[in-house]
Amino acid sequence: MLISLSFPNAYFPNFTPNLKIAMPSNANRQFLDFEKPIKDLIDEIEKLKHAQEHKKIDYTDAISKLETQILERRNDITQHLTSWQRVQLSRHPDRPYTLKYIQNMTTNFVELFGDRNVKDDKAMIGGFAMLGNQTVMLIGQQKGINTKTRQLRNFGMANPEGYRKALRLMKLAEKFNKPIITLIDTPGAYPGLEAEERGQGEAIARNIYEMIRLRVPVIVVIIGEGASGGALGIGVGDRVHMMENTWYTVISPESCSSILWRSWDKKEVAAEQLKLTADNMMNFGLVDGIIPEPAGGAHWDYMESANIVKEHLLNMLDELKTLSPEQRINERIVKFGKMGFWEELPASPQHSSFEEGPHKENGLGNVPSETASM
């Protein structure tokens, strides 16, 4: 069953930007396999409430005990998750997406549209908003919550015009000296033929190049899926944080499994081997911090999730404002330049035979010297 919530998009131009998103009712919630014990407890509560209403019997104490058990189960789930289960939570149908965070964290959000070249990409949203008492530029991928909006948002997979739109908004924020916050939640950049024809790779590469050099503070938060270049296209910042139940890697577990084992059946193994969870990314030095979520995941409490993210953003903004633009740029370059692990080994004898030719001095082996000078 899909959740049916009132949600603003391009088809509803008169929506109220600051409307707080309500949580889905218990009847409309969706549950993953490992959340079934919670579902059973919620079903029991609904039965008691129904009986209490129609039979005029007081089940308050029993309901209270069941609610306590639900909270305990949510805590247990959070503490014993596998990598694959975290991937599932990052894709949970009830999980808050970018617009929900924007609406619950900020006020006066003004969405901006278009890349001034091709069209407006609905998978990439952005605009100015008030975060606390300061104006920021918020940019992020947006997924849909039902069939219609998923098609409209292209499942959160941006086209080149989406990344060029994001870059245009970043440059606009830089012009007015406003901090930039990007929220990442994408299964990847759109891989269609038309996207490649319009320069998908160039658009992502250009964003990475330009984001390194932005003079304003840039904060990146991965709120769901962080897949491949689709995430990196808006993923270069002074601070990069992941929420607790998210993932960040070059390929999804399913695609990795299909390449290595010719089947999706090994996706759980692939998820473990990819080391894609927030704690692994933190240990590798690829992200700067982990943002905790409500017990059981962000989908259990939208406002609490938004408040936790907001608190971290405000702290990071205060920290980054003490640095000069030159310091931020230099630290960004150093941080991303030193990522990765490598080991230098001495060259073996068979590898040095190429350099023993008559033109060793020009570094090109047996290539004639006149060619080397071209």
Short mmCIF file of C-alpha atoms in Angstrom, two decimals:
data_model
loop_
_atom_site.label_atom_id
_atom_site.label_comp_id
_atom_site.label_asym_id
_atom_site.label_seq_id
_atom_site.Cartn_x
_atom_site.Cartn_y
_atom_site.Cartn_z
CA MET A 1 0.00 0.00 0.00
CA LEU A 2 1.38 3.41 -0.94
CA ILE A 3 1.13 6.40 1.37
CA SER A 4 -1.21 9.14 0.18
CA LEU A 5 -0.02 12.48 1.56
CA SER A 6 -0.64 16.01 0.35
CA PHE A 7 2.68 17.11 -1.12
CA PRO A 8 3.71 20.18 -3.13
CA ASN A 9 5.11 19.91 -6.64
CA ALA A 10 4.89 21.66 -9.95
CA TYR A 11 1.24 20.62 -10.39
CA PHE A 12 0.21 22.54 -7.26
CA PRO A 13 1.48 26.11 -7.59
CA ASN A 14 -0.50 27.42 -4.61
CA PHE A 15 1.02 25.19 -1.93
CA THR A 16 2.14 26.67 1.38
CA PRO A 17 5.96 26.32 1.50
CA ASN A 18 6.22 26.18 5.29
CA LEU A 19 3.52 23.55 5.89
CA LYS A 20 4.86 20.94 8.32
CA ILE A 21 4.60 17.42 6.93
CA ALA A 22 2.47 15.10 9.03
CA MET A 23 3.60 11.59 9.81
CA PRO A 24 1.78 8.78 8.02
CA SER A 25 -0.91 7.16 10.13
CA ASN A 26 -0.35 3.64 11.41
CA ALA A 27 -2.82 2.31 8.84
CA ASN A 28 -0.74 3.80 6.02
CA ARG A 29 2.70 2.84 7.27
CA GLN A 30 4.86 0.45 5.28
CA PHE A 31 7.17 -2.02 6.99
CA LEU A 32 10.35 -3.79 5.94
CA ASP A 33 10.80 -7.49 6.72
CA PHE A 34 12.87 -6.88 9.84
CA GLU A 35 10.31 -4.33 11.08
CA LYS A 36 7.53 -6.96 11.23
CA PRO A 37 7.68 -7.29 15.06
CA ILE A 38 6.89 -3.57 15.29
CA LYS A 39 4.02 -3.98 12.83
CA ASP A 40 2.56 -6.76 14.99
CA LEU A 41 2.65 -4.51 18.07
CA ILE A 42 1.03 -1.62 16.17
CA ASP A 43 -1.71 -3.93 14.93
CA GLU A 44 -2.34 -5.03 18.51
CA ILE A 45 -2.61 -1.40 19.64
CA GLU A 46 -5.11 -0.65 16.88
CA LYS A 47 -7.23 -3.61 17.94
CA LEU A 48 -7.23 -2.44 21.57
CA LYS A 49 -8.15 1.09 20.56
CA HIS A 50 -11.02 -0.24 18.45
CA ALA A 51 -12.23 -2.44 21.29
CA GLN A 52 -11.89 0.45 23.77
CA GLU A 53 -14.05 2.65 21.57
CA HIS A 54 -16.81 0.15 20.89
CA LYS A 55 -16.88 -1.89 24.10
CA LYS A 56 -16.24 1.00 26.46
CA ILE A 57 -13.42 -0.88 28.20
CA ASP A 58 -10.31 0.98 29.40
CA TYR A 59 -7.19 -0.48 27.79
CA THR A 60 -4.97 2.54 28.51
CA ASP A 61 -2.39 0.62 30.55
CA ALA A 62 -2.13 -2.18 27.98
CA ILE A 63 -1.73 0.31 25.15
CA SER A 64 0.94 2.19 27.09
CA LYS A 65 2.90 -1.04 27.65
CA LEU A 66 2.70 -1.91 23.95
CA GLU A 67 3.92 1.58 22.99
CA THR A 68 6.90 1.11 25.32
CA GLN A 69 7.62 -2.23 23.63
CA ILE A 70 7.51 -0.52 20.23
CA LEU A 71 10.13 1.99 21.34
CA GLU A 72 12.29 -0.84 22.68
CA ARG A 73 11.98 -2.75 19.41
CA ARG A 74 12.91 0.41 17.46
CA ASN A 75 16.04 0.79 19.60
CA ASP A 76 16.92 -2.88 19.11
CA ILE A 77 16.59 -2.54 15.35
CA THR A 78 18.91 0.47 15.30
CA GLN A 79 21.60 -1.34 17.27
CA HIS A 80 21.71 -4.57 15.26
CA LEU A 81 21.47 -3.56 11.60
CA THR A 82 23.45 -5.22 8.83
CA SER A 83 24.81 -3.19 5.91
CA TRP A 84 22.01 -4.42 3.67
CA GLN A 85 19.37 -3.49 6.22
CA ARG A 86 20.78 0.05 6.35
CA VAL A 87 20.51 0.17 2.57
CA GLN A 88 16.87 -0.87 2.90
CA LEU A 89 16.22 1.81 5.51
CA SER A 90 17.78 4.47 3.27
CA ARG A 91 15.17 3.51 0.65
CA HIS A 92 12.25 3.15 3.04
CA PRO A 93 9.03 4.37 1.37
CA ASP A 94 8.14 6.40 4.47
CA ARG A 95 11.59 7.99 4.79
CA PRO A 96 11.62 11.80 4.58
CA TYR A 97 13.00 13.21 1.34
CA THR A 98 14.66 16.54 0.63
CA LEU A 99 11.51 18.67 0.51
CA LYS A 100 10.33 17.28 3.83
CA TYR A 101 13.60 18.29 5.47
CA ILE A 102 13.44 21.73 3.87
CA GLN A 103 9.86 22.29 5.02
CA ASN A 104 10.51 21.07 8.56
CA MET A 105 13.91 22.76 9.04
CA THR A 106 13.41 26.12 7.35
CA THR A 107 11.02 28.98 6.72
CA ASN A 108 10.38 31.17 3.67
CA PHE A 109 11.64 28.60 1.18
CA VAL A 110 11.64 30.07 -2.33
CA GLU A 111 12.20 27.38 -4.96
CA LEU A 112 14.14 28.39 -8.08
CA PHE A 113 13.78 26.63 -11.42
CA GLY A 114 15.68 25.86 -14.61
CA ASP A 115 19.26 25.69 -15.82
CA ARG A 116 18.79 28.58 -18.33
CA ASN A 117 19.75 26.22 -21.11
CA VAL A 118 17.52 23.15 -21.60
CA LYS A 119 14.70 22.90 -19.03
CA ASP A 120 13.88 22.50 -15.36
CA ASP A 121 14.83 19.11 -13.93
CA LYS A 122 12.27 18.08 -11.29
CA ALA A 123 14.69 15.53 -9.82
CA MET A 124 16.91 18.38 -8.58
CA ILE A 125 15.37 21.08 -6.42
CA GLY A 126 16.86 24.18 -4.86
CA GLY A 127 16.23 27.65 -3.57
CA PHE A 128 16.82 30.18 -0.82
CA ALA A 129 15.42 29.62 2.67
CA MET A 130 15.81 30.83 6.23
CA LEU A 131 17.66 28.34 8.44
CA GLY A 132 17.41 29.74 11.93
CA ASN A 133 18.10 33.44 11.48
CA GLN A 134 20.24 33.20 8.34
CA THR A 135 19.58 32.81 4.63
CA VAL A 136 21.03 29.73 2.94
CA MET A 137 20.86 28.08 -0.45
CA LEU A 138 19.40 24.56 -0.20
CA ILE A 139 19.89 22.09 -3.06
CA GLY A 140 19.06 18.40 -3.25
CA GLN A 141 17.65 15.48 -5.17
CA GLN A 142 13.95 14.83 -4.67
CA LYS A 143 12.21 11.47 -5.03
CA GLY A 144 8.47 11.00 -5.33
CA ILE A 145 6.07 9.57 -2.76
CA ASN A 146 3.61 7.93 -5.18
CA THR A 147 3.56 6.76 -8.78
CA LYS A 148 2.74 10.17 -10.23
CA THR A 149 5.40 12.10 -8.33
CA ARG A 150 8.02 9.38 -8.81
CA GLN A 151 7.63 9.78 -12.55
CA LEU A 152 7.69 13.56 -12.22
CA ARG A 153 10.88 13.42 -10.14
CA ASN A 154 12.43 10.64 -12.26
CA PHE A 155 13.00 8.61 -9.06
CA GLY A 156 15.57 11.18 -7.89
CA MET A 157 17.87 10.61 -10.88
CA ALA A 158 18.94 13.97 -12.25
CA ASN A 159 19.70 14.74 -15.89
CA PRO A 160 22.58 17.05 -16.94
CA GLU A 161 20.25 20.04 -16.74
CA GLY A 162 19.65 19.15 -13.09
CA TYR A 163 23.35 19.39 -12.27
CA ARG A 164 23.69 22.57 -14.32
CA LYS A 165 20.69 23.98 -12.47
CA ALA A 166 22.39 23.10 -9.17
CA LEU A 167 25.59 24.83 -10.30
CA ARG A 168 23.65 27.92 -11.35
CA LEU A 169 22.10 28.13 -7.89
CA MET A 170 25.49 27.63 -6.22
CA LYS A 171 26.96 30.50 -8.23
CA LEU A 172 23.95 32.62 -7.32
CA ALA A 173 24.54 31.88 -3.63
CA GLU A 174 28.21 32.74 -4.02
CA LYS A 175 27.29 36.05 -5.66
CA PHE A 176 25.18 37.03 -2.65
CA ASN A 177 27.61 35.47 -0.12
CA LYS A 178 25.12 32.89 1.20
CA PRO A 179 26.11 29.44 2.53
CA ILE A 180 25.22 26.39 0.47
CA ILE A 181 23.68 23.20 1.87
CA THR A 182 23.17 20.16 -0.34
CA LEU A 183 21.03 17.15 0.61
CA ILE A 184 21.93 13.96 -1.27
CA ASP A 185 19.42 11.19 -1.91
CA THR A 186 19.79 9.54 -5.30
CA PRO A 187 20.22 6.04 -6.77
CA GLY A 188 22.52 7.70 -9.33
CA ALA A 189 22.55 10.17 -12.17
CA TYR A 190 20.07 9.33 -14.91
CA PRO A 191 21.81 6.85 -17.29
CA GLY A 192 19.57 7.37 -20.34
CA LEU A 193 20.83 7.96 -23.87
CA GLU A 194 19.46 11.51 -23.98
CA ALA A 195 21.28 12.36 -20.74
CA GLU A 196 24.59 11.18 -22.21
CA GLU A 197 23.91 13.13 -25.39
CA ARG A 198 23.49 16.31 -23.36
CA GLY A 199 26.74 15.73 -21.47
CA GLN A 200 25.97 13.95 -18.19
CA GLY A 201 29.61 13.23 -17.41
CA GLU A 202 30.73 16.76 -18.24
CA ALA A 203 27.98 18.29 -16.09
CA ILE A 204 28.98 16.24 -13.04
CA ALA A 205 32.70 16.87 -13.59
CA ARG A 206 32.07 20.60 -13.99
CA ASN A 207 30.15 20.68 -10.69
CA ILE A 208 32.97 18.92 -8.84
CA TYR A 209 35.50 21.35 -10.32
CA GLU A 210 33.43 24.42 -9.47
CA MET A 211 32.35 23.31 -5.98
CA ILE A 212 35.98 22.94 -4.92
CA ARG A 213 36.46 26.66 -5.67
CA LEU A 214 33.29 28.16 -4.17
CA ARG A 215 34.11 31.00 -1.77
CA VAL A 216 31.12 30.45 0.51
CA PRO A 217 30.66 27.67 3.10
CA VAL A 218 29.42 24.42 1.54
CA ILE A 219 27.87 21.66 3.67
CA VAL A 220 26.83 18.27 2.28
CA VAL A 221 24.46 15.88 4.06
CA ILE A 222 23.61 12.43 2.70
CA ILE A 223 20.02 11.84 3.83
CA GLY A 224 19.31 8.63 1.89
CA GLU A 225 21.07 6.96 -1.00
CA GLY A 226 24.44 8.32 -2.10
CA ALA A 227 25.21 6.52 -5.33
CA SER A 228 28.15 7.15 -7.60
CA GLY A 229 28.58 10.33 -9.64
CA GLY A 230 24.96 11.22 -9.07
CA ALA A 231 25.90 11.99 -5.46
CA LEU A 232 29.30 13.52 -6.21
CA GLY A 233 27.69 16.03 -8.58
CA ILE A 234 26.50 17.98 -5.52
CA GLY A 235 28.75 16.25 -2.98
CA VAL A 236 31.89 18.39 -2.67
CA GLY A 237 31.89 20.52 0.47
CA ASP A 238 33.76 21.84 3.48
CA ARG A 239 31.86 19.34 5.61
CA VAL A 240 30.34 16.08 4.37
CA HIS A 241 28.09 14.25 6.83
CA MET A 242 26.01 11.11 6.52
CA MET A 243 22.86 10.27 8.39
CA GLU A 244 23.03 7.10 10.42
CA ASN A 245 21.06 4.82 8.08
CA THR A 246 22.39 5.91 4.70
CA TRP A 247 24.96 4.62 2.23
CA TYR A 248 27.60 6.18 -0.02
CA THR A 249 29.51 4.27 -2.67
CA VAL A 250 30.27 3.98 -6.36
CA ILE A 251 27.70 1.28 -7.12
CA SER A 252 24.56 -0.15 -5.57
CA PRO A 253 24.76 -3.60 -3.91
CA GLU A 254 22.38 -5.06 -6.52
CA SER A 255 24.47 -3.84 -9.46
CA CYS A 256 27.68 -4.99 -7.78
CA SER A 257 26.17 -8.43 -7.21
CA SER A 258 25.00 -8.67 -10.83
CA ILE A 259 28.50 -7.87 -12.09
CA LEU A 260 30.44 -10.18 -9.76
CA TRP A 261 27.98 -13.07 -9.42
CA ARG A 262 25.67 -12.54 -12.42
CA SER A 263 22.73 -12.36 -10.02
CA TRP A 264 21.13 -10.04 -7.48
CA ASP A 265 20.97 -12.91 -4.97
CA LYS A 266 24.32 -11.87 -3.44
CA LYS A 267 23.30 -8.27 -2.77
CA GLU A 268 23.63 -8.74 1.00
CA VAL A 269 27.20 -10.01 0.55
CA ALA A 270 27.96 -7.14 -1.82
CA ALA A 271 26.64 -4.61 0.68
CA GLU A 272 29.00 -5.95 3.35
CA GLN A 273 32.01 -6.05 1.01
CA LEU A 274 31.41 -2.54 -0.38
CA LYS A 275 31.78 -1.03 3.12
CA LEU A 276 29.16 1.55 2.20
CA THR A 277 27.67 2.48 5.57
CA ALA A 278 28.28 5.71 7.48
CA ASP A 279 30.65 4.17 10.04
CA ASN A 280 32.77 2.64 7.27
CA MET A 281 32.89 5.93 5.35
CA MET A 282 33.91 7.69 8.55
CA ASN A 283 36.74 5.20 9.16
CA PHE A 284 37.96 5.66 5.58
CA GLY A 285 38.06 9.42 6.02
CA LEU A 286 35.58 10.00 3.21
CA VAL A 287 33.02 11.81 5.39
CA ASP A 288 33.49 14.14 8.33
CA GLY A 289 30.70 12.98 10.62
CA ILE A 290 27.59 10.90 11.24
CA ILE A 291 24.22 12.44 12.08
CA PRO A 292 22.08 10.21 14.34
CA GLU A 293 18.49 9.36 13.52
CA PRO A 294 15.43 8.72 15.71
CA ALA A 295 15.21 5.19 17.09
CA GLY A 296 14.46 2.79 14.25
CA GLY A 297 15.20 5.30 11.47
CA ALA A 298 14.27 8.77 10.22
CA HIS A 299 10.88 7.53 8.94
CA TRP A 300 9.57 7.22 12.51
CA ASP A 301 9.68 10.93 13.31
CA TYR A 302 10.05 13.57 10.58
CA MET A 303 10.26 16.54 12.93
CA GLU A 304 12.85 14.95 15.21
CA SER A 305 14.95 14.00 12.17
CA ALA A 306 14.73 17.52 10.79
CA ASN A 307 15.61 19.07 14.15
CA ILE A 308 18.67 16.83 14.53
CA VAL A 309 19.91 17.73 11.04
CA LYS A 310 19.16 21.41 11.62
CA GLU A 311 21.18 21.46 14.84
CA HIS A 312 24.18 19.91 13.10
CA LEU A 313 23.90 22.33 10.17
CA LEU A 314 23.80 25.39 12.41
CA ASN A 315 26.85 24.18 14.36
CA MET A 316 28.79 23.55 11.15
CA LEU A 317 27.84 26.94 9.71
CA ASP A 318 29.05 28.71 12.86
CA GLU A 319 32.33 26.82 12.61
CA LEU A 320 32.89 27.50 8.91
CA LYS A 321 32.11 31.21 9.18
CA THR A 322 35.23 31.67 11.30
CA LEU A 323 37.39 30.69 8.29
CA SER A 324 38.28 32.94 5.40
CA PRO A 325 37.21 31.93 1.85
CA GLU A 326 40.83 31.14 1.00
CA GLN A 327 41.15 28.86 4.04
CA ARG A 328 37.95 27.00 3.17
CA ILE A 329 39.02 26.50 -0.44
CA ASN A 330 42.49 25.27 0.52
CA GLU A 331 41.12 22.87 3.13
CA ARG A 332 38.59 21.55 0.60
CA ILE A 333 41.35 20.90 -1.95
CA VAL A 334 43.55 19.16 0.62
CA LYS A 335 40.66 17.06 1.99
CA PHE A 336 39.50 15.69 -1.34
CA GLY A 337 43.02 15.45 -2.74
CA LYS A 338 44.23 13.05 -0.06
CA MET A 339 41.25 10.65 -0.19
CA GLY A 340 42.05 7.04 -0.94
CA PHE A 341 44.69 4.48 0.02
CA TRP A 342 47.65 3.40 -2.05
CA GLU A 343 51.01 1.74 -1.64
CA GLU A 344 54.07 2.46 -3.76
CA LEU A 345 56.19 -0.57 -4.65
CA PRO A 346 59.66 -0.57 -6.23
CA ALA A 347 59.63 -1.29 -9.96
CA SER A 348 60.46 -4.89 -10.85
CA PRO A 349 63.22 -5.59 -13.45
CA GLN A 350 60.75 -6.56 -16.18
CA HIS A 351 58.97 -3.22 -15.77
CA SER A 352 62.19 -1.25 -16.33
CA SER A 353 63.09 -2.74 -19.76
CA PHE A 354 61.03 -0.11 -21.55
CA GLU A 355 63.30 2.63 -20.18
CA GLU A 356 66.50 0.92 -21.37
CA GLY A 357 66.01 1.94 -25.03
CA PRO A 358 68.19 4.46 -26.89
CA HIS A 359 65.99 7.41 -25.89
CA LYS A 360 65.74 6.84 -22.14
CA GLU A 361 66.70 10.43 -21.45
CA ASN A 362 63.46 11.82 -22.87
CA GLY A 363 61.33 9.55 -20.72
CA LEU A 364 59.54 7.97 -23.68
CA GLY A 365 61.52 4.78 -24.18
CA ASN A 366 61.94 3.89 -27.88
CA VAL A 367 59.84 6.80 -29.18
CA PRO A 368 62.04 8.87 -31.54
CA SER A 369 63.16 12.17 -30.11
CA GLU A 370 61.47 14.19 -32.88
CA THR A 371 58.13 12.67 -31.85
CA ALA A 372 58.75 13.59 -28.25
CA SER A 373 59.26 17.21 -29.18
CA MET A 374 55.89 17.51 -31.00
#
